[in-house]
Coordinates of C-alpha atoms in Angstrom, one line a residue:
M1 CA 30.9 27.5 25.4
D2 CA 31.9 28.8 22.3
F3 CA 30.1 27.4 19.4
S4 CA 33.5 25.4 17.8
H5 CA 33.0 23.5 14.4
I6 CA 35.6 21.1 12.7
P7 CA 33.8 20.6 9.3
V8 CA 34.0 16.9 8.2
L9 CA 35.2 16.3 4.9
L10 CA 36.4 20.0 4.0
P11 CA 38.6 18.8 1.1
E12 CA 35.8 16.5 -0.6
C13 CA 33.1 18.9 0.2
L14 CA 35.1 21.9 -1.6
E15 CA 36.0 19.1 -4.5
G16 CA 32.1 17.9 -4.9
L17 CA 30.8 21.9 -5.2
N18 CA 33.1 22.9 -8.0
L19 CA 33.5 26.1 -6.5
R20 CA 34.3 29.2 -8.7
R21 CA 35.4 32.5 -7.6
E22 CA 32.2 34.6 -9.6
G23 CA 29.7 31.9 -8.3
L24 CA 27.1 32.0 -5.9
Y25 CA 26.3 29.4 -3.3
L26 CA 24.7 28.3 -0.1
D27 CA 25.7 26.7 2.7
G28 CA 21.7 25.4 4.2
T29 CA 23.6 24.4 7.6
A30 CA 26.0 26.9 8.4
G31 CA 27.1 25.3 12.3
G32 CA 29.8 27.2 13.3
G33 CA 30.9 28.3 10.3
G34 CA 33.2 25.8 9.1
H35 CA 32.4 25.2 5.6
S36 CA 31.2 28.2 5.2
C37 CA 34.1 30.2 5.9
E38 CA 36.7 27.1 3.7
I39 CA 34.0 28.1 0.8
A40 CA 33.8 32.3 0.9
K41 CA 37.7 31.9 1.2
R42 CA 37.7 31.0 -2.1
L43 CA 35.1 33.4 -3.9
T44 CA 36.2 36.7 -5.3
T45 CA 33.3 38.3 -7.2
G46 CA 31.2 35.6 -6.2
R47 CA 28.9 35.1 -2.8
L48 CA 27.9 32.9 0.3
I49 CA 24.3 32.6 2.5
A50 CA 24.4 30.8 4.8
L51 CA 21.5 29.7 6.9
D52 CA 20.8 27.8 9.9
K53 CA 17.9 27.7 12.5
D54 CA 20.0 27.9 15.7
P55 CA 20.3 31.5 17.4
D56 CA 23.8 31.1 18.5
A57 CA 25.1 29.4 15.5
V58 CA 23.6 32.1 13.5
R59 CA 25.7 34.5 16.2
A60 CA 29.2 32.5 15.9
A61 CA 29.0 32.0 11.8
G62 CA 28.1 35.8 11.7
E63 CA 31.3 36.3 13.5
R64 CA 33.5 33.9 11.7
L65 CA 32.2 36.0 8.2
S66 CA 32.9 38.5 9.5
G67 CA 34.8 40.9 6.1
L68 CA 34.2 37.9 3.8
P69 CA 31.5 38.1 0.9
A70 CA 29.0 35.5 2.8
Q71 CA 25.4 36.5 4.3
V72 CA 24.3 34.7 7.3
I73 CA 20.4 34.3 8.2
E74 CA 18.2 32.9 10.6
S75 CA 16.4 30.4 9.1
D76 CA 15.7 26.2 8.1
Y77 CA 17.0 24.7 5.0
A78 CA 13.6 23.5 4.4
D79 CA 13.2 27.3 3.1
I80 CA 15.9 27.9 0.7
P81 CA 13.4 28.9 -2.7
Q82 CA 11.8 31.6 0.5
V83 CA 15.3 32.7 1.8
L84 CA 16.2 33.2 -2.2
D85 CA 12.3 35.1 -3.4
K86 CA 13.6 37.5 -0.5
L87 CA 17.4 38.1 -1.5
G88 CA 15.7 38.0 -5.0
I89 CA 17.8 35.6 -6.4
D90 CA 16.5 32.5 -9.1
K91 CA 19.5 30.0 -9.0
V92 CA 22.9 29.1 -6.9
D93 CA 25.7 27.3 -8.4
G94 CA 25.9 25.1 -5.4
I95 CA 24.4 23.9 -2.1
L96 CA 25.2 21.8 0.8
L97 CA 23.9 20.2 4.0
D98 CA 25.6 18.8 6.5
L99 CA 22.9 17.0 8.7
G100 CA 22.3 16.2 12.0
V101 CA 23.3 17.7 15.4
S102 CA 26.5 19.2 15.4
S103 CA 28.9 18.9 18.3
Y104 CA 28.1 22.2 20.6
Q105 CA 24.3 21.6 20.5
L106 CA 25.5 17.6 22.1
D107 CA 28.2 19.6 24.1
T108 CA 26.2 21.8 25.7
P109 CA 24.1 20.4 28.8
E110 CA 21.6 22.9 28.2
R111 CA 20.1 22.2 25.4
G112 CA 19.4 18.9 25.9
F113 CA 20.9 17.0 23.4
S114 CA 23.0 13.9 24.4
Y115 CA 22.6 11.4 26.5
R116 CA 25.9 10.9 28.3
L117 CA 24.8 14.3 30.5
D118 CA 22.3 14.9 32.4
A119 CA 20.6 17.9 31.9
P120 CA 16.5 19.2 30.9
L121 CA 15.3 17.6 28.2
D122 CA 14.7 20.0 25.2
M123 CA 16.8 19.2 22.1
R124 CA 15.3 21.9 20.5
M125 CA 17.4 23.2 17.4
S126 CA 15.9 26.5 17.2
Q127 CA 14.7 26.8 20.7
K128 CA 11.4 27.3 20.0
G129 CA 8.0 25.4 19.7
P130 CA 7.3 22.0 22.0
S131 CA 10.6 20.7 23.4
A132 CA 11.2 17.1 24.1
Y133 CA 10.2 17.3 27.6
D134 CA 6.8 18.1 25.9
L135 CA 6.3 15.5 23.5
V136 CA 7.9 12.7 26.4
N137 CA 5.2 13.8 28.8
S138 CA 2.0 13.6 26.4
W139 CA 2.5 10.7 23.9
D140 CA 0.2 7.7 24.1
V141 CA 1.5 4.3 24.1
S142 CA 1.2 3.9 20.6
S143 CA 2.2 7.7 19.1
M144 CA 5.5 6.7 21.4
A145 CA 6.2 2.8 20.0
R146 CA 5.9 4.2 16.4
I147 CA 7.8 7.2 16.4
L148 CA 11.0 5.4 18.3
R149 CA 10.4 2.5 15.6
E150 CA 10.1 4.2 12.7
F151 CA 12.9 7.3 13.4
G152 CA 15.0 5.6 15.9
E153 CA 14.8 1.7 14.5
E154 CA 14.3 0.5 18.0
K155 CA 13.4 -3.1 18.2
Y156 CA 12.6 -2.5 21.7
A157 CA 10.2 0.7 20.9
L158 CA 6.9 -1.2 22.7
P159 CA 8.5 -1.8 25.8
I160 CA 10.9 1.6 26.1
A161 CA 7.0 3.3 25.7
K162 CA 4.9 1.2 28.0
K163 CA 7.6 2.2 31.2
I164 CA 7.9 5.9 30.1
C165 CA 4.1 6.0 30.1
R166 CA 3.9 4.0 33.5
V167 CA 6.5 5.8 34.8
R168 CA 4.8 9.3 34.0
E169 CA 1.6 8.8 35.5
Q170 CA 3.7 9.6 38.8
K171 CA 5.9 11.7 37.8
P172 CA 7.1 13.5 34.7
V173 CA 9.9 13.1 32.9
E174 CA 11.9 16.3 32.9
T175 CA 15.9 15.1 32.7
T176 CA 17.9 13.5 29.7
G177 CA 19.7 11.3 32.7
E178 CA 15.9 9.8 33.8
L179 CA 15.1 8.8 30.0
V180 CA 18.8 7.0 29.8
E181 CA 17.6 5.2 33.0
L182 CA 14.1 4.5 31.8
V183 CA 15.4 3.0 28.9
K184 CA 17.8 0.7 30.2
A185 CA 15.1 -0.2 32.8
A186 CA 12.8 -1.4 29.8
I187 CA 15.2 -3.6 27.9
P188 CA 16.4 -5.9 28.4
P189 CA 19.9 -6.6 30.0
G190 CA 21.8 -8.3 27.8
A191 CA 21.0 -5.5 24.5
R192 CA 22.1 -2.7 27.1
Y193 CA 24.9 -3.6 25.7
E194 CA 24.9 -4.2 22.3
G195 CA 24.9 -1.5 19.5
G196 CA 26.4 1.2 21.8
H197 CA 24.9 3.0 24.3
P198 CA 21.1 1.4 24.9
A199 CA 19.4 5.1 24.2
K200 CA 21.2 6.2 21.2
R201 CA 18.2 5.1 19.3
T202 CA 15.6 6.6 21.4
F203 CA 17.0 10.0 21.5
Q204 CA 17.4 10.2 18.0
A205 CA 14.1 9.1 17.3
I206 CA 12.7 12.0 19.9
R207 CA 15.4 14.7 18.6
I208 CA 14.3 13.8 14.7
A209 CA 10.6 14.6 15.7
V210 CA 10.6 17.5 18.0
N211 CA 13.0 19.0 15.2
S212 CA 10.7 18.0 12.0
E213 CA 13.7 16.4 10.5
L214 CA 13.1 14.0 7.7
E215 CA 10.3 16.5 7.3
N216 CA 12.4 19.5 6.4
L217 CA 14.9 17.3 4.6
S218 CA 12.0 16.0 2.2
R219 CA 11.4 19.6 1.6
C220 CA 14.7 20.4 0.6
L221 CA 15.2 18.0 -1.5
D222 CA 12.3 18.4 -3.5
E223 CA 12.2 22.4 -3.8
A224 CA 15.9 23.3 -3.3
F225 CA 17.2 20.9 -6.2
Q226 CA 15.1 23.1 -8.9
R227 CA 17.1 26.2 -7.7
L228 CA 20.1 24.8 -8.7
A229 CA 21.7 26.7 -12.2
P230 CA 22.8 25.0 -14.8
G231 CA 25.4 22.4 -13.7
G232 CA 25.2 23.5 -10.2
R233 CA 26.0 20.8 -7.5
F234 CA 24.0 19.3 -4.6
V235 CA 26.6 18.2 -1.8
I236 CA 25.2 16.4 1.5
I237 CA 26.9 15.1 4.4
T238 CA 24.5 12.2 6.2
F239 CA 25.2 10.7 9.8
H240 CA 22.1 8.0 9.8
S241 CA 20.5 5.4 7.9
L242 CA 16.9 7.4 7.0
E243 CA 18.7 10.1 6.0
D244 CA 20.5 7.9 3.6
R245 CA 18.1 6.1 2.4
M246 CA 16.1 9.8 1.4
V247 CA 18.7 10.7 0.1
K248 CA 19.5 7.7 -1.9
Q249 CA 15.1 8.0 -3.3
K250 CA 15.5 11.7 -4.5
F251 CA 18.6 11.4 -5.9
A252 CA 18.1 8.7 -7.9
A253 CA 13.9 9.9 -8.7
Y254 CA 16.3 13.0 -10.6
C255 CA 18.8 10.5 -12.7
K256 CA 15.6 8.4 -14.5
G257 CA 14.8 9.4 -17.3
C258 CA 12.3 7.9 -19.1
V259 CA 9.0 6.7 -17.0
C260 CA 6.9 4.9 -19.8
P261 CA 5.6 0.8 -18.4
P262 CA 8.4 -1.1 -19.1
D263 CA 6.6 -3.1 -22.2
F264 CA 6.6 -0.3 -24.2
P265 CA 8.5 -0.8 -27.5
V266 CA 9.5 2.7 -27.4
C267 CA 9.8 5.7 -25.3
V268 CA 6.9 8.3 -25.9
C269 CA 6.8 10.1 -22.3
G270 CA 9.3 12.1 -23.6
H271 CA 11.0 12.6 -20.2
A272 CA 14.8 13.3 -19.5
P273 CA 17.0 13.2 -16.5
E274 CA 17.9 16.5 -14.7
G275 CA 20.5 14.9 -13.4
R276 CA 23.3 12.6 -12.9
L277 CA 24.9 11.3 -10.3
V278 CA 29.0 12.7 -10.1
N279 CA 29.8 9.5 -7.7
K280 CA 28.6 6.1 -7.5
K281 CA 30.6 4.7 -4.9
P282 CA 30.3 6.3 -1.0
I283 CA 32.8 8.2 0.7
E284 CA 34.0 8.3 4.1
P285 CA 36.1 9.6 6.3
T286 CA 39.4 8.6 7.4
E287 CA 40.1 6.7 10.7
E288 CA 42.1 9.8 11.6
E289 CA 39.3 12.8 10.3
K290 CA 36.9 10.4 12.5
E291 CA 39.2 10.7 15.4
R292 CA 40.1 14.5 14.9
T293 CA 36.0 15.7 14.7
K294 CA 35.4 13.3 18.1
Q295 CA 31.7 12.6 16.6
P296 CA 30.0 9.9 18.7
E297 CA 27.8 8.6 15.7
Q298 CA 29.0 6.9 12.5
I299 CA 30.1 9.2 9.6
R300 CA 28.8 8.6 6.3
Q301 CA 28.9 10.3 3.3
A302 CA 25.6 11.1 1.7
A303 CA 25.6 12.5 -2.3
D304 CA 27.1 14.8 -4.5
F305 CA 24.9 16.0 -7.2
G306 CA 25.3 16.8 -10.6
K307 CA 22.0 19.8 -12.0
A308 CA 21.2 18.1 -15.8
V309 CA 22.8 20.5 -18.3
I310 CA 20.0 22.4 -20.7
Q311 CA 20.3 25.1 -23.7
D312 CA 23.5 25.4 -24.9
I313 CA 26.1 24.3 -22.3
E314 CA 27.8 21.0 -21.8
Q315 CA 27.5 19.0 -19.5
E316 CA 30.7 18.5 -16.9
E317 CA 32.6 15.8 -16.6
P318 CA 32.4 13.4 -13.7
M319 CA 35.1 14.3 -11.2
R320 CA 37.9 11.2 -9.3
S321 CA 37.0 12.4 -6.3
S322 CA 33.9 14.5 -4.5
A323 CA 31.6 14.7 -1.5
A324 CA 29.6 11.8 -2.8
R325 CA 28.1 8.7 -1.3
V326 CA 25.4 6.4 -1.8
L327 CA 23.9 3.4 0.2
E328 CA 26.6 0.7 -0.2
D329 CA 23.6 -1.4 -1.3
Y330 CA 22.5 0.5 -3.6
E331 CA 22.0 -0.8 -7.1
Y332 CA 21.0 1.2 -10.4
S333 CA 19.2 0.4 -12.2
R334 CA 19.9 -2.0 -16.3
E335 CA 19.9 1.3 -17.8
Y336 CA 22.7 3.1 -16.2
R337 CA 24.5 -0.4 -14.2
G338 CA 26.3 -1.2 -18.3
V339 CA 27.0 2.2 -19.5
R340 CA 30.5 3.2 -18.4
R341 CA 30.5 6.9 -18.0
E342 CA 32.6 7.8 -20.8
Q343 CA 30.1 6.4 -23.4
A344 CA 27.4 7.5 -22.0
P345 CA 25.0 9.8 -24.3
R346 CA 25.2 13.9 -23.9
L347 CA 22.3 15.6 -24.1
E348 CA 22.7 19.0 -26.3
V349 CA 19.8 20.8 -26.6
K350 CA 19.7 23.8 -29.4
E351 CA 17.6 26.7 -29.7
G352 CA 14.6 25.7 -31.1
K353 CA 14.8 22.4 -31.4
R354 CA 13.9 19.6 -29.3
P355 CA 16.9 17.4 -28.2
D356 CA 17.3 14.1 -29.3
T357 CA 15.6 11.3 -27.8
G358 CA 17.5 8.2 -29.5
V359 CA 14.8 6.1 -31.1
S360 CA 16.6 3.9 -33.4
P361 CA 15.0 2.9 -36.1
V362 CA 14.5 -0.9 -35.8
R363 CA 12.6 0.2 -32.6
L364 CA 10.9 2.5 -34.6
L365 CA 9.5 0.1 -37.6
L366 CA 8.7 -3.1 -35.0
C367 CA 6.3 -0.2 -33.3
V368 CA 4.7 0.3 -36.8
I369 CA 4.9 -3.2 -37.9
L370 CA 3.1 -4.0 -34.0
L371 CA 0.4 -1.4 -35.0
V372 CA -0.6 -3.0 -38.1
A373 CA -1.2 -6.2 -36.9
L374 CA -3.5 -4.9 -34.6
I375 CA -5.3 -2.8 -36.9
S376 CA -5.8 -5.6 -39.2
L377 CA -7.0 -7.9 -36.2
A378 CA -9.8 -5.2 -35.3
I379 CA -11.2 -5.3 -38.8
Y380 CA -10.7 -9.6 -39.1
N381 CA -12.5 -9.6 -35.6
N382 CA -15.2 -7.5 -37.5
I383 CA -15.4 -9.2 -40.3
I384 CA -16.4 -12.5 -38.8
M385 CA -19.0 -10.4 -36.1
V386 CA -20.6 -9.3 -39.6
E387 CA -20.7 -13.1 -40.8
L388 CA -22.1 -14.4 -37.7
G389 CA -24.8 -12.3 -36.8
D390 CA -26.1 -13.1 -41.0
Q391 CA -25.9 -17.0 -39.7
L392 CA -28.1 -15.9 -37.2
S393 CA -30.8 -13.9 -38.7
D394 CA -30.8 -17.5 -41.0
A395 CA -31.3 -20.0 -38.5
K396 CA -33.9 -17.6 -36.6
A397 CA -35.4 -17.7 -40.2
Q398 CA -35.7 -21.0 -40.5
L399 CA -36.9 -21.8 -37.0
E400 CA -40.0 -19.7 -37.7
V401 CA -40.8 -22.0 -40.7
L402 CA -40.9 -24.9 -38.7
Q403 CA -42.8 -23.9 -36.1
S404 CA -45.5 -23.1 -38.7
E405 CA -45.4 -26.4 -40.3
A406 CA -45.4 -27.9 -36.9
V407 CA -48.2 -26.0 -36.0
A408 CA -50.4 -27.4 -39.5
L409 CA -49.1 -30.9 -38.6
R410 CA -50.3 -30.4 -36.0
S411 CA -54.0 -29.9 -36.6
K412 CA -54.1 -31.7 -39.6
M413 CA -54.0 -34.5 -37.0
E414 CA -56.7 -33.3 -34.6
S415 CA -59.1 -33.1 -38.1
Q416 CA -58.0 -36.8 -38.6
S417 CA -58.7 -38.4 -35.5
S418 CA -62.3 -38.2 -35.3
T419 CA -64.4 -41.5 -35.6
Q420 CA -66.5 -40.7 -39.0
N421 CA -62.4 -39.8 -40.3
V422 CA -61.7 -43.9 -39.7
E423 CA -64.7 -45.4 -40.5
N424 CA -64.2 -43.6 -44.0
Y425 CA -60.5 -44.6 -44.1
A426 CA -61.5 -47.9 -43.2
S427 CA -64.1 -48.3 -45.9
A428 CA -62.1 -47.3 -48.6
T429 CA -58.4 -48.6 -47.8
L430 CA -59.1 -51.9 -45.7
G431 CA -62.7 -53.1 -47.3
M432 CA -64.8 -52.7 -44.2
G433 CA -68.2 -52.3 -44.4
K434 CA -69.8 -50.4 -41.8
A435 CA -70.4 -51.5 -38.1
D436 CA -73.8 -52.7 -37.2
K437 CA -75.3 -50.4 -34.1
Y438 CA -75.0 -53.3 -32.0
Q439 CA -71.6 -54.3 -32.8
I440 CA -69.7 -51.9 -32.0
T441 CA -66.5 -52.7 -30.4
Y442 CA -65.4 -50.6 -26.8
M443 CA -62.1 -50.0 -27.2
N444 CA -60.7 -49.4 -23.8
L445 CA -57.8 -47.3 -24.6
G446 CA -56.7 -46.9 -20.5
G447 CA -53.9 -47.7 -18.2
E448 CA -52.6 -50.9 -20.1
G449 CA -54.7 -50.2 -23.3
S450 CA -57.0 -53.7 -23.1
I451 CA -59.6 -54.0 -25.8
Y452 CA -62.2 -56.4 -26.1
R453 CA -65.8 -56.8 -27.8
T454 CA -69.1 -56.2 -26.2
D455 CA -72.8 -56.4 -28.1
K456 CA -73.8 -53.8 -25.4
A457 CA -74.3 -50.8 -26.8
P458 CA -71.9 -48.4 -25.3
D459 CA -72.8 -45.7 -22.9
K460 CA -71.1 -42.9 -25.2
A461 CA -71.6 -42.5 -28.6
P462 CA -69.2 -43.6 -31.3
S463 CA -68.7 -40.0 -31.9
Q464 CA -67.3 -39.7 -28.6
M465 CA -65.1 -41.9 -28.4
L466 CA -61.6 -41.6 -29.7
L467 CA -58.9 -44.0 -31.7
R468 CA -55.6 -43.4 -31.5
G469 CA -53.2 -44.3 -34.0
F470 CA -53.5 -47.1 -36.3
D471 CA -52.5 -50.1 -34.5
N472 CA -55.6 -49.5 -32.3
L473 CA -57.3 -49.6 -35.5
M474 CA -55.7 -53.0 -36.6
E475 CA -56.6 -54.6 -33.7
Y476 CA -60.3 -53.9 -33.7
M477 CA -60.1 -55.5 -37.1
K478 CA -59.2 -58.6 -35.6
L479 CA -61.4 -59.1 -32.9
R480 CA -64.3 -58.5 -35.7

């Protein structure tokens, strides 16, 4: 079967690349050479580099691009930097990616991509490495369910995984037809007629896993963008939501400028946007084009991306129509949402000078006032802490004085509590005479504090009795 290729959104892609006759361009998914051929026809002194990992596509594109200023190389688009290094090329003026599986791969039974044709399980774009047969018959239930859920967005991932693992214990799953029947048997009968073919999401998930499509796309978006020349364009066509989401997030990150926390009054990071979105709305093929290309999947245009202009080159004006897309539900940040294109600030960089960051004097003044207020508050806190330390030292000194006075008073009270001192005080102050030795009042200071008089000599000498307080002394005087 011939590797025919009907390019999707061809006029939009060509306009989005902003082709120049002397420019250097790269098609990372040459396929049958549809887009590549039209790009190469518009170059004179320029050059096109066409990549594809499928050997059949490389042969077909080589034949189609014969005689044109183009070079076809068998390689994955994730390895764009390595390919350019081998060719001695630093920067290119535009990169095009047409993601997904090609019509040739779907329509060729022995490639094992289609769920509509019964053929051996394969799904390898490069025709190298582990095939779909190897993975389907080796994954455990949890790994298979995770792949179907993440790469295929299949809500019946676990039942399908359990069904496949249970059946393969008796016999390996060898063909696409067997896999389709297992999927149909695993999902509820009512779900077999919802959202297209019941095995569509399962086949998509397995194909993505076999070819590491999302991993390679992430690498390409991270590395290939840095190989664009100033003013270069990055055009991507996607076919399902996983690719859409990844492209949207990567492009939004390149468009983002300041990365300071939102509570900072002024930018201190100095980070400038590396690119700008040329179009903010998705561009989809018309109904006539969908019918002409006869693609079974819904086609949605990905994005056309403009490289940020640096040094002495003016930033390019936004184009009215180009191959650009973002998700319909993508909401731009407040920084970009309210700014019209003609009102957007231009980035001007002159040799020997840094770009103007656009910091207003008012914001700078507010920042200085805030800094002065913070310094004043810190000084005030230090003064208060010093005063509190002095007060604490004075309180400790007063406490030591009181403790010493309390000790002296306690010793004085103990020295005056003897019997001789009490008798001397009674004689000098109250006019009391010295008691006869047989008229000693015995003061029982027991639990009730009772006092009584006796003519008998006490068992203990008077000097051994303890008279507590002046109240007991007065009671003693009344009894006499």
